[in-house]
């Protein structure tokens, strides 16, 4: 079915954005799942992109939008109406859209949402005030707070000031980071791509680009990978000819880093769909790895490895800058299951290592239970000792008190931040 061109301009995209907001905020679905289920497929490409951008920005700015709305209503309206208002407030205060189009669309969406006519009147009255007063108020409103299931854990791991700095980082979003197949050519590619060469060896592009059009993409000279994520594979220090397992590999950023060292890499992941991305990535970059689709807990044990990278499934709370839906789509109820799975995966990984073999355990999480605690208890269970490989660009503040690195989205604040991670390199006893 194609789009109805008799609709006022922008209405399709706004309606779809509200639908995405409802999916995340009311149905607790992740944006990636909603987008994958084809909710935007009926839209023209430009409207699809606009709907996705509006929903993402509104989720990122939700806390501030609610503060503004609360100034102009006696009582917050029901969720369906509130989401229409939130979107409109973000368009007025962040996107700088012309008020008449935003207000008309919001009133129109209220009428179509089946809410009482009172809500359309409310939208009209509130948004006219927001259009004149909101943009001035906006910069002084603090960023959205992390939700109750997450914030106290982050304060416990760091402190209140860092939790606030992390919230500021969440608001800023994430630049585009690149890992090179050949890191010796970093200066050449930084120049070609107009990118900043980061102290750890990744490249950073802080402007809007069409990734597939950039130099070096087609020939597979690099891939997209957050700068913090890229440190974990460097920590494993894989050597040419070593037998290496990437235990939760998809979509393959770390597999490619390991394969680029000349190691003999096996990439394992439970998901056939996600493993297809690993295959595609390896093909584009001309790198090789043996692919195994299997539960890590049932990984074949006919080979023992020199080194294993375990980038375990986790809450992904370190990636909220990129996934502002995550605090709302998750509620912390699945955490205990994840903690148990991570511990079981570490035990399996240790059993697959040669004596003296190396394990890097990492999670893109802001939770002690998914990082420091897993490392500490695994070291005690298996007699593992920490290895401290030489790494470029590591700052002393990043070192965790239990060993390894504790990376926070608030680090490198002046150059665009990084994903939150815990990572540690460990050695199995001889
Ligand atoms: C954090 S992601 C890995 C990212 C990847 N290492 C990279 O750098 O591109 C975690 C992965 O674990 C996989 N996974 C989840 N449960 C698993 C299991 N029981 N066995 C193997 N893989 C699993 C997921 O499919 C997902 O691809």
Coordinates of C-alpha atoms in Angstrom, one line a residue, residues 247-250 268-270 274 295-297 309-317 330 334-346 361-365 369-371 374:
X247 CA 32.3 -16.7 21.7
X248 CA 29.3 -14.2 21.1
X249 CA 30.4 -12.8 17.8
X250 CA 27.6 -11.2 15.9
X268 CA 30.3 -18.4 17.4
X269 CA 26.8 -17.0 18.0
X270 CA 23.4 -18.4 18.8
X274 CA 22.9 -12.1 13.4
X295 CA 24.6 -21.8 22.0
X296 CA 27.9 -20.8 23.6
X297 CA 27.1 -23.2 26.4
X309 CA 36.9 -13.3 23.6
X310 CA 33.6 -13.4 25.5
X311 CA 31.5 -10.3 24.7
X312 CA 28.5 -11.6 26.7
X313 CA 24.9 -10.8 26.2
X314 CA 24.0 -8.1 28.8
X315 CA 21.6 -5.3 29.7
X316 CA 23.4 -3.1 27.1
X317 CA 23.0 -0.2 29.4
X330 CA 13.5 -2.7 29.6
X334 CA 15.5 -10.0 33.2
X335 CA 18.8 -9.0 34.9
X336 CA 19.1 -12.1 37.1
X337 CA 18.8 -14.4 34.2
X338 CA 21.5 -12.5 32.4
X339 CA 23.9 -12.5 35.4
X340 CA 23.5 -16.4 35.6
X341 CA 24.0 -16.8 31.8
X342 CA 27.2 -14.6 31.9
X343 CA 28.7 -16.7 34.7
X344 CA 27.9 -20.0 32.9
X345 CA 29.4 -18.6 29.7
X346 CA 32.6 -17.6 31.6
X361 CA 35.5 -10.9 29.3
X362 CA 33.5 -7.8 28.4
X363 CA 30.0 -6.4 28.6
X364 CA 28.6 -3.1 27.3
X365 CA 26.9 -2.6 30.6
X369 CA 26.9 -7.3 38.5
X370 CA 27.6 -7.7 34.8
X371 CA 31.2 -6.5 35.0
X374 CA 31.5 -11.4 37.2

